Structures are given as structure tokens and as C-alpha cells.
Amino acid sequence: MFYVRTNDGVKIAVYDLNPTAAETVFLVHGWPLSHRIFEYQETPLICKGYRVVEIDLRGFGSSDKPACGYTYDRMADDIYAVVRALNLQNFTLAGYSMGGAIVLRYMARHRGYGVKKLALLSAAAPRLTQAPGFCHGVPASAVDQWAAGASTDRPALIRQFGGMLFTLPHSQAITDWLGDVSLSASGIATIQTACALRDEDGRADLARVCVPTGVFHGRQDRVVPFDLALVTQQGIRNAVLYPFDQSGHGIFYDELDRFNSCFLQFLAC
């Protein structure tokens, strides 16, 4: 692990695995997690000869935890700072959940600098919550409850949210581990990024994507409803949808082997 400092002085934790490989995959986690969520993608990717770059978004994992800066614009700028620091070119950018919305903002705000393919994994995009003229997603009140829970009993919120991630049964150990990962975030970041999930609107970002895009989404997702994947696919020219019939929000846990196989095929094509 090392740090890249952003233009507002925040240090972003960066993990660069297999750095001499010719092909790079840059993974961006979701709310309220860290890079550790991709543990079971690292080995398959490295074994296929990929360089794997991961970050902890500001406020999460081992990155600095400032009091502000939790907009999609700011976090997309953080990704850009890492891309420039590592001189990444012709890489695949992949974002999970909130990370999917942030990488979409990167594509729009930084014109997809360096990106040759985009992967949206259970992406909270183009916007998570319903709004006038947009009937998809979840009610804003649902995300208000996440922010309120993070303000009063964050461990209980994390346990409740963890119970929403999966459709298939998993061990208690996995559930406990995900709770530990989530609690490594700061309380401020957890609250403010929940507000970003509620308020940010990325519908205009979709048309700015001009690279091959894969939309990977579970049909049983209770966090980011599957209809948002359809909206995202339709909004991005020539995007390909990879539905996972047995998966909830945690597609690379509910259908781990199938997800890894599909993801590797997407990277290779």
C-alpha cells in the first residue's frame, strides 16, 4: 500500500498488485466498504496476468478521513489523481455500487481519461433514488434511514445493511467480516456518502461514456433495484448487460464463480 495525495491534500490509499503486468484493471469499491471487498477477484485477475489497482475512497479503509469532500465530483477527481500518479493508460475501470456511480462521473468529468473499458458492478446508477420524472430506484426516505442510522447507531446500521446484500446463504464469518470492513470507514464519510447516494444524479453521465461497457447486476438486488441496470444499459451506447439471476447486491459473493468467469470474459473480449 502507498498513498497518493489529491489536490486538496487528502491521502488516498492505493494498492497496486502485479504492477509489471501489461493489462490493468482499476477497481473502485462501494458504500460503506473498502478495497477489501474485492479479495476474491484479486487472485483470478492476477493469475490471468492482470495488474490490479485498488483504492480506498476518501473516508474509507486506510485513506484519510476528512470532514468534507464526499461528492461524486470530488471522488471522481480523486480517481483521476491516482490515474495520473500511476500514469495509467488503456485500463479497464470497474466500480461497485456507489463506486459504479463514481466511475461514471469520472467518465463524464475527465472524459474517460485512460479508460478503454468500463465495468459497472451492481452500480448505484444513474441515480439511486426516485425523483420527479424518474420512477426507478428506491425512495429517498430509504436512504434517509441509512444516514440517520449512521448518525445514531452505526454498528446496527452496518448489520442491517449487510443483511440486504445477499440472496443466497453465506457464513456468519463472512457477514462479520463485511461488518468489520464497513466499520473501518469514518462515521462522517458514511453519513455524507449516504447523502450523496440519495441526492446525486448521473443521468447526464451515461451519454458521455464512449468505451465498451459491461453492466453486471443481480436480478434479486434489494439495494440497487435491477431496473436501474436496464436504465443504465439503455443510456450507454452498445452497453452489454450481464444479469445474475440468483444474485442480490453482492454479485461477486452470491455467484462468485460465475461472476469471475463473466468478468474475465468481458476483460478478454
Coordinates of N, CA, C and O in Angstrom, one line a residue, residues 105-232:
R105 N -19.1 9.1 -13.2 CA -18.8 10.6 -13.1 C -17.4 10.8 -13.6 O -17.1 11.9 -14.2
Y106 N -16.5 9.9 -13.3 CA -15.1 10.0 -13.8 C -15.2 10.1 -15.4 O -14.5 10.9 -16.0
M107 N -15.9 9.2 -16.0 CA -16.0 9.2 -17.4 C -16.5 10.5 -18.0 O -16.0 11.0 -19.0
A108 N -17.5 11.1 -17.3 CA -18.0 12.4 -17.8 C -17.1 13.5 -17.5 O -16.8 14.4 -18.3
R109 N -16.6 13.6 -16.3 CA -15.9 14.7 -15.8 C -14.5 14.8 -16.3 O -13.9 15.9 -16.6
H110 N -13.9 13.6 -16.5 CA -12.5 13.6 -17.0 C -12.4 12.9 -18.4 O -11.3 12.5 -18.8
R111 N -13.5 12.9 -19.1 CA -13.6 12.4 -20.5 C -13.0 11.0 -20.6 O -12.4 10.6 -21.6
G112 N -13.2 10.2 -19.6 CA -12.7 8.8 -19.6 C -11.2 8.7 -19.8 O -10.8 7.7 -20.4
Y113 N -10.5 9.6 -19.2 CA -9.0 9.6 -19.4 C -8.4 8.3 -19.1 O -8.5 7.8 -18.0
G114 N -7.7 7.7 -20.1 CA -7.0 6.4 -19.9 C -7.8 5.2 -20.0 O -7.3 4.1 -20.0
V115 N -9.2 5.3 -20.0 CA -10.0 4.1 -19.9 C -10.3 3.5 -21.3 O -10.7 4.3 -22.2
K116 N -10.2 2.2 -21.4 CA -10.5 1.6 -22.6 C -11.8 0.7 -22.5 O -12.4 0.4 -23.5
K117 N -12.1 0.3 -21.2 CA -13.4 -0.4 -21.0 C -13.9 0.0 -19.6 O -13.1 0.4 -18.7
L118 N -15.2 -0.1 -19.5 CA -15.9 0.3 -18.2 C -16.7 -0.9 -17.8 O -17.5 -1.5 -18.6
A119 N -16.6 -1.2 -16.5 CA -17.5 -2.3 -15.9 C -18.2 -1.7 -14.7 O -17.6 -1.1 -13.8
L120 N -19.6 -1.8 -14.8 CA -20.4 -1.3 -13.7 C -21.0 -2.5 -13.0 O -21.8 -3.3 -13.5
L121 N -20.6 -2.6 -11.7 CA -21.0 -3.8 -10.9 C -22.0 -3.4 -9.8 O -21.7 -2.7 -8.9
S122 N -23.2 -3.9 -10.0 CA -24.3 -3.5 -9.1 C -24.3 -2.0 -8.9 O -24.5 -1.5 -7.8
A123 N -24.1 -1.3 -9.9 CA -23.9 0.2 -9.8 C -25.1 0.9 -9.4 O -26.2 0.7 -9.9
A124 N -24.9 1.8 -8.4 CA -26.0 2.7 -8.0 C -26.2 3.9 -8.9 O -26.0 5.0 -8.6
A125 N -26.5 3.5 -10.2 CA -26.5 4.5 -11.3 C -27.8 4.2 -12.1 O -28.3 3.1 -12.1
P126 N -28.2 5.3 -12.9 CA -27.6 6.6 -12.9 C -27.9 7.5 -11.7 O -27.2 8.4 -11.4
R127 N -29.0 7.1 -11.0 CA -29.2 7.7 -9.7 C -29.9 6.7 -8.9 O -30.8 5.9 -9.4
L128 N -29.6 6.6 -7.6 CA -30.2 5.6 -6.7 C -31.6 5.8 -6.4 O -32.4 4.9 -6.3
T129 N -32.0 7.1 -6.2 CA -33.3 7.4 -5.6 C -34.3 7.9 -6.7 O -33.9 8.5 -7.7
Q130 N -35.6 7.7 -6.4 CA -36.6 8.2 -7.3 C -36.7 9.8 -7.2 O -36.3 10.4 -6.2
A131 N -37.1 10.4 -8.3 CA -37.2 11.8 -8.4 C -38.2 12.2 -9.4 O -38.7 11.3 -10.1
P132 N -38.7 13.4 -9.4 CA -39.7 13.8 -10.4 C -39.2 13.5 -11.8 O -38.1 13.8 -12.2
G133 N -40.0 12.7 -12.6 CA -39.7 12.3 -13.9 C -38.8 11.1 -13.9 O -38.4 10.6 -15.0
F134 N -38.5 10.5 -12.7 CA -37.6 9.3 -12.7 C -38.2 8.4 -11.6 O -38.0 8.6 -10.4
C135 N -38.9 7.3 -12.1 CA -39.6 6.5 -11.1 C -38.8 5.3 -10.7 O -39.3 4.4 -9.9
H136 N -37.6 5.1 -11.2 CA -36.8 4.0 -10.9 C -36.1 4.2 -9.5 O -36.0 5.3 -9.0
G137 N -35.4 3.1 -9.1 CA -34.7 3.2 -7.8 C -35.5 3.0 -6.6 O -36.6 2.5 -6.6
V138 N -35.0 3.6 -5.5 CA -35.6 3.4 -4.2 C -36.1 4.8 -3.7 O -35.6 5.8 -4.2
P139 N -37.1 4.9 -2.8 CA -37.5 6.2 -2.3 C -36.3 6.8 -1.5 O -35.5 6.2 -0.9
A140 N -36.3 8.1 -1.6 CA -35.2 8.9 -0.9 C -35.3 8.6 0.6 O -34.3 8.6 1.3
S141 N -36.5 8.4 1.1 CA -36.7 8.1 2.5 C -35.9 6.9 3.0 O -35.5 6.8 4.2
A142 N -35.7 5.9 2.1 CA -35.0 4.7 2.5 C -33.5 5.0 2.8 O -32.9 4.5 3.7
V143 N -32.9 5.9 2.0 CA -31.5 6.3 2.2 C -31.4 7.3 3.3 O -30.4 7.3 4.1
D144 N -32.5 8.1 3.6 CA -32.5 8.9 4.8 C -32.4 8.0 6.0 O -31.7 8.4 7.0
Q145 N -33.0 6.9 6.0 CA -32.9 6.0 7.2 C -31.4 5.5 7.3 O -31.0 5.3 8.5
W146 N -30.7 5.3 6.2 CA -29.3 4.9 6.4 C -28.5 6.0 7.0 O -27.7 5.7 7.9
A147 N -28.7 7.2 6.6 CA -27.9 8.3 7.1 C -28.3 8.5 8.6 O -27.4 8.8 9.4
A148 N -29.6 8.4 8.9 CA -30.0 8.5 10.3 C -29.4 7.4 11.2 O -28.9 7.7 12.3
G149 N -29.4 6.2 10.7 CA -28.8 5.1 11.4 C -27.3 5.3 11.6 O -26.8 5.0 12.7
A150 N -26.6 5.8 10.6 CA -25.2 6.1 10.8 C -24.9 7.2 11.8 O -23.8 7.2 12.4
S151 N -25.9 8.0 12.0 CA -25.7 9.2 12.9 C -26.0 8.8 14.4 O -25.6 9.5 15.3
T152 N -26.7 7.6 14.6 CA -27.1 7.3 15.9 C -26.6 5.9 16.4 O -26.3 5.7 17.6
D153 N -26.5 4.9 15.5 CA -26.1 3.6 15.9 C -25.5 2.9 14.6 O -26.1 2.1 14.0
R154 N -24.3 3.3 14.3 CA -23.7 2.9 13.0 C -23.4 1.4 13.0 O -23.7 0.7 12.0
P155 N -23.0 0.7 14.1 CA -22.9 -0.7 14.0 C -24.2 -1.5 13.7 O -24.2 -2.4 13.0
A156 N -25.3 -1.0 14.3 CA -26.6 -1.6 14.0 C -27.0 -1.4 12.5 O -27.5 -2.3 11.8
L157 N -26.7 -0.2 12.0 CA -26.9 0.1 10.6 C -26.1 -0.9 9.7 O -26.7 -1.4 8.7
I158 N -24.9 -1.0 10.0 CA -24.0 -1.9 9.2 C -24.5 -3.3 9.2 O -24.6 -4.0 8.2
R159 N -25.0 -3.8 10.4 CA -25.5 -5.1 10.4 C -26.8 -5.2 9.6 O -27.0 -6.2 8.9
Q160 N -27.7 -4.2 9.7 CA -28.9 -4.2 8.9 C -28.6 -4.2 7.4 O -29.2 -5.0 6.6
F161 N -27.7 -3.3 7.0 CA -27.3 -3.2 5.6 C -26.7 -4.5 5.1 O -27.0 -4.9 3.9
G162 N -25.8 -5.1 5.9 CA -25.2 -6.3 5.5 C -26.2 -7.4 5.2 O -26.0 -8.3 4.3
G163 N -27.3 -7.4 5.9 CA -28.4 -8.4 5.7 C -29.1 -8.2 4.4 O -29.8 -9.1 3.9
M164 N -28.9 -7.0 3.8 CA -29.6 -6.8 2.5 C -28.7 -7.1 1.3 O -29.2 -7.1 0.1
L165 N -27.4 -7.5 1.5 CA -26.5 -7.6 0.4 C -26.7 -8.9 -0.4 O -26.4 -8.9 -1.6
F166 N -27.1 -10.0 0.3 CA -27.1 -11.3 -0.4 C -28.5 -11.9 -0.5 O -29.4 -11.5 0.2
T167 N -28.6 -12.7 -1.5 CA -29.8 -13.6 -1.7 C -29.5 -15.0 -1.2 O -30.4 -15.6 -0.6
L168 N -28.4 -15.5 -1.5 CA -28.0 -16.9 -1.2 C -27.4 -16.9 0.2 O -26.9 -15.8 0.7
P169 N -27.5 -18.0 0.9 CA -26.9 -18.0 2.3 C -25.4 -18.0 2.3 O -24.7 -18.5 1.4
H170 N -24.8 -17.3 3.3 CA -23.4 -17.2 3.5 C -23.1 -17.4 4.9 O -23.9 -17.3 5.8
S171 N -21.8 -17.7 5.2 CA -21.4 -18.0 6.6 C -21.5 -16.8 7.5 O -21.4 -15.6 7.0
Q172 N -21.7 -17.0 8.8 CA -21.7 -15.9 9.7 C -20.3 -15.2 9.7 O -20.3 -14.0 9.9
A173 N -19.3 -15.9 9.4 CA -18.0 -15.3 9.4 C -17.9 -14.3 8.3 O -17.2 -13.2 8.5
I174 N -18.4 -14.6 7.1 CA -18.4 -13.6 6.0 C -19.2 -12.3 6.4 O -18.8 -11.2 6.2
T175 N -20.4 -12.5 7.0 CA -21.2 -11.4 7.5 C -20.4 -10.6 8.5 O -20.4 -9.3 8.4
D176 N -19.7 -11.2 9.4 CA -18.9 -10.5 10.5 C -17.8 -9.7 9.8 O -17.5 -8.6 10.2
W177 N -17.1 -10.4 8.8 CA -16.0 -9.8 8.2 C -16.4 -8.5 7.4 O -15.8 -7.5 7.5
L178 N -17.6 -8.6 6.7 CA -18.1 -7.4 6.0 C -18.4 -6.3 6.9 O -18.2 -5.1 6.6
G179 N -18.9 -6.6 8.1 CA -19.2 -5.6 9.1 C -17.9 -4.9 9.6 O -17.9 -3.7 9.7
D180 N -16.8 -5.7 9.8 CA -15.5 -5.1 10.1 C -15.0 -4.2 9.0 O -14.5 -3.1 9.3
V181 N -15.2 -4.6 7.7 CA -14.8 -3.8 6.6 C -15.5 -2.5 6.6 O -15.0 -1.4 6.5
S182 N -16.8 -2.5 6.8 CA -17.7 -1.4 6.8 C -17.4 -0.4 7.9 O -17.4 0.8 7.8
L183 N -17.1 -0.9 9.1 CA -16.8 -0.1 10.3 C -15.4 0.6 10.2 O -15.1 1.4 11.0
S184 N -14.6 0.2 9.2 CA -13.3 0.9 9.0 C -13.5 2.2 8.4 O -12.6 3.0 8.4
A185 N -14.7 2.5 7.9 CA -15.0 3.9 7.4 C -15.2 4.8 8.5 O -15.5 4.4 9.7
S186 N -15.1 6.1 8.3 CA -15.4 7.1 9.3 C -16.9 7.3 9.3 O -17.6 7.1 8.3
G187 N -17.4 7.7 10.5 CA -18.8 8.0 10.6 C -19.2 9.1 9.7 O -20.3 9.1 9.0
I188 N -18.4 10.2 9.6 CA -18.7 11.3 8.7 C -18.8 10.9 7.3 O -19.8 11.2 6.6
A189 N -17.9 10.0 6.8 CA -17.9 9.6 5.4 C -19.1 8.7 5.2 O -19.8 8.8 4.1
T190 N -19.5 7.9 6.1 CA -20.7 7.0 6.0 C -21.9 7.8 5.8 O -22.8 7.6 4.9
I191 N -22.1 8.9 6.6 CA -23.3 9.7 6.5 C -23.3 10.6 5.2 O -24.3 10.6 4.5
Q192 N -22.1 11.2 5.0 CA -22.1 12.1 3.8 C -22.2 11.4 2.5 O -22.8 11.9 1.5
T193 N -21.6 10.2 2.4 CA -21.8 9.5 1.1 C -23.2 8.9 1.0 O -23.7 8.7 -0.1
A194 N -23.8 8.6 2.1 CA -25.2 8.2 2.0 C -26.1 9.4 1.5 O -27.0 9.1 0.6
C195 N -25.8 10.6 1.9 CA -26.5 11.7 1.3 C -26.2 11.9 -0.2 O -27.0 12.3 -0.9
A196 N -24.9 11.6 -0.6 CA -24.6 11.7 -2.0 C -25.4 10.6 -2.8 O -25.9 10.9 -3.8
L197 N -25.5 9.4 -2.2 CA -26.3 8.4 -2.9 C -27.7 8.8 -3.0 O -28.3 8.5 -4.0
R198 N -28.2 9.5 -2.1 CA -29.6 10.0 -2.1 C -29.8 11.1 -3.2 O -30.8 11.1 -3.9
D199 N -28.8 12.0 -3.3 CA -29.0 13.3 -4.0 C -28.4 13.3 -5.4 O -28.9 14.1 -6.2
E200 N -27.3 12.6 -5.6 CA -26.5 12.8 -6.8 C -27.3 12.2 -8.0 O -28.0 11.2 -7.9
D201 N -27.2 12.8 -9.1 CA -27.9 12.4 -10.3 C -26.9 12.3 -11.5 O -26.3 13.3 -11.9
G202 N -26.7 11.1 -11.9 CA -25.8 10.8 -13.0 C -26.4 10.5 -14.3 O -25.7 9.9 -15.2
R203 N -27.6 10.9 -14.5 CA -28.3 10.5 -15.8 C -27.5 11.2 -17.0 O -27.4 10.5 -18.0
A204 N -27.0 12.4 -16.8 CA -26.3 13.0 -17.9 C -25.0 12.4 -18.2 O -24.4 12.5 -19.2
D205 N -24.4 11.6 -17.2 CA -23.1 11.0 -17.3 C -23.2 9.8 -18.3 O -22.2 9.5 -19.0
L206 N -24.3 9.2 -18.5 CA -24.4 8.0 -19.3 C -24.0 8.3 -20.7 O -23.3 7.5 -21.4
A207 N -24.5 9.4 -21.3 CA -24.2 9.7 -22.7 C -22.8 10.0 -23.0 O -22.3 10.1 -24.1
R208 N -22.0 10.3 -21.9 CA -20.6 10.7 -22.0 C -19.7 9.5 -22.1 O -18.5 9.6 -22.4
V209 N -20.2 8.3 -21.9 CA -19.4 7.0 -22.0 C -19.3 6.6 -23.4 O -20.3 6.4 -24.1
C210 N -18.1 6.4 -23.9 CA -17.9 6.1 -25.3 C -16.9 4.9 -25.4 O -16.2 4.8 -26.4
V211 N -16.8 4.1 -24.4 CA -16.0 2.9 -24.4 C -16.8 1.6 -24.2 O -18.0 1.8 -23.7
P212 N -16.4 0.5 -24.6 CA -17.2 -0.8 -24.3 C -17.5 -0.9 -22.9 O -16.6 -0.7 -22.0
T213 N -18.8 -1.2 -22.6 CA -19.2 -1.1 -21.2 C -20.0 -2.4 -20.9 O -20.9 -2.8 -21.6
G214 N -19.7 -3.0 -19.7 CA -20.4 -4.1 -19.2 C -21.2 -3.7 -18.0 O -20.6 -3.1 -17.1
V215 N -22.5 -4.1 -17.9 CA -23.3 -3.8 -16.8 C -23.7 -5.1 -16.1 O -24.4 -5.9 -16.6
F216 N -23.1 -5.3 -14.9 CA -23.2 -6.6 -14.2 C -24.1 -6.4 -13.0 O -23.8 -5.5 -12.1
H217 N -25.3 -7.1 -12.9 CA -26.3 -6.8 -11.9 C -27.1 -8.0 -11.6 O -27.5 -8.8 -12.4
G218 N -27.4 -8.1 -10.3 CA -28.2 -9.2 -9.8 C -29.7 -8.9 -9.9 O -30.1 -7.8 -9.5
R219 N -30.5 -9.8 -10.4 CA -31.9 -9.6 -10.5 C -32.6 -9.5 -9.2 O -33.7 -9.0 -9.1
Q220 N -32.0 -10.0 -8.1 CA -32.6 -10.0 -6.8 C -32.1 -8.9 -5.9 O -32.3 -8.9 -4.7
D221 N -31.4 -7.9 -6.5 CA -30.8 -6.8 -5.7 C -31.8 -6.0 -5.0 O -32.8 -5.5 -5.5
R222 N -31.7 -6.0 -3.6 CA -32.6 -5.2 -2.8 C -32.0 -3.8 -2.4 O -32.7 -3.0 -1.8
V223 N -30.8 -3.6 -2.8 CA -30.2 -2.3 -2.5 C -30.3 -1.4 -3.7 O -30.8 -0.2 -3.6
V224 N -29.9 -1.9 -4.9 CA -30.0 -1.1 -6.1 C -30.8 -2.0 -7.1 O -30.4 -2.9 -7.7
P225 N -32.1 -1.6 -7.2 CA -33.0 -2.5 -8.0 C -32.6 -2.7 -9.4 O -31.9 -1.9 -10.0
F226 N -32.9 -3.9 -9.9 CA -32.4 -4.3 -11.2 C -32.9 -3.4 -12.3 O -32.2 -3.3 -13.4
D227 N -34.0 -2.7 -12.1 CA -34.5 -1.8 -13.2 C -33.5 -0.7 -13.5 O -33.4 -0.2 -14.6
L228 N -32.6 -0.3 -12.5 CA -31.6 0.7 -12.7 C -30.5 0.2 -13.7 O -30.0 1.0 -14.4
A229 N -30.3 -1.1 -13.6 CA -29.3 -1.7 -14.6 C -29.8 -1.6 -16.0 O -29.1 -1.3 -16.9
L230 N -31.1 -1.7 -16.2 CA -31.7 -1.6 -17.5 C -31.7 -0.2 -18.0 O -31.4 0.1 -19.2
V231 N -31.9 0.8 -17.1 CA -31.8 2.2 -17.5 C -30.4 2.5 -17.9 O -30.1 3.2 -18.8
T232 N -29.4 2.0 -17.1 CA -28.0 2.3 -17.4 C -27.6 1.7 -18.7 O -26.9 2.3 -19.5

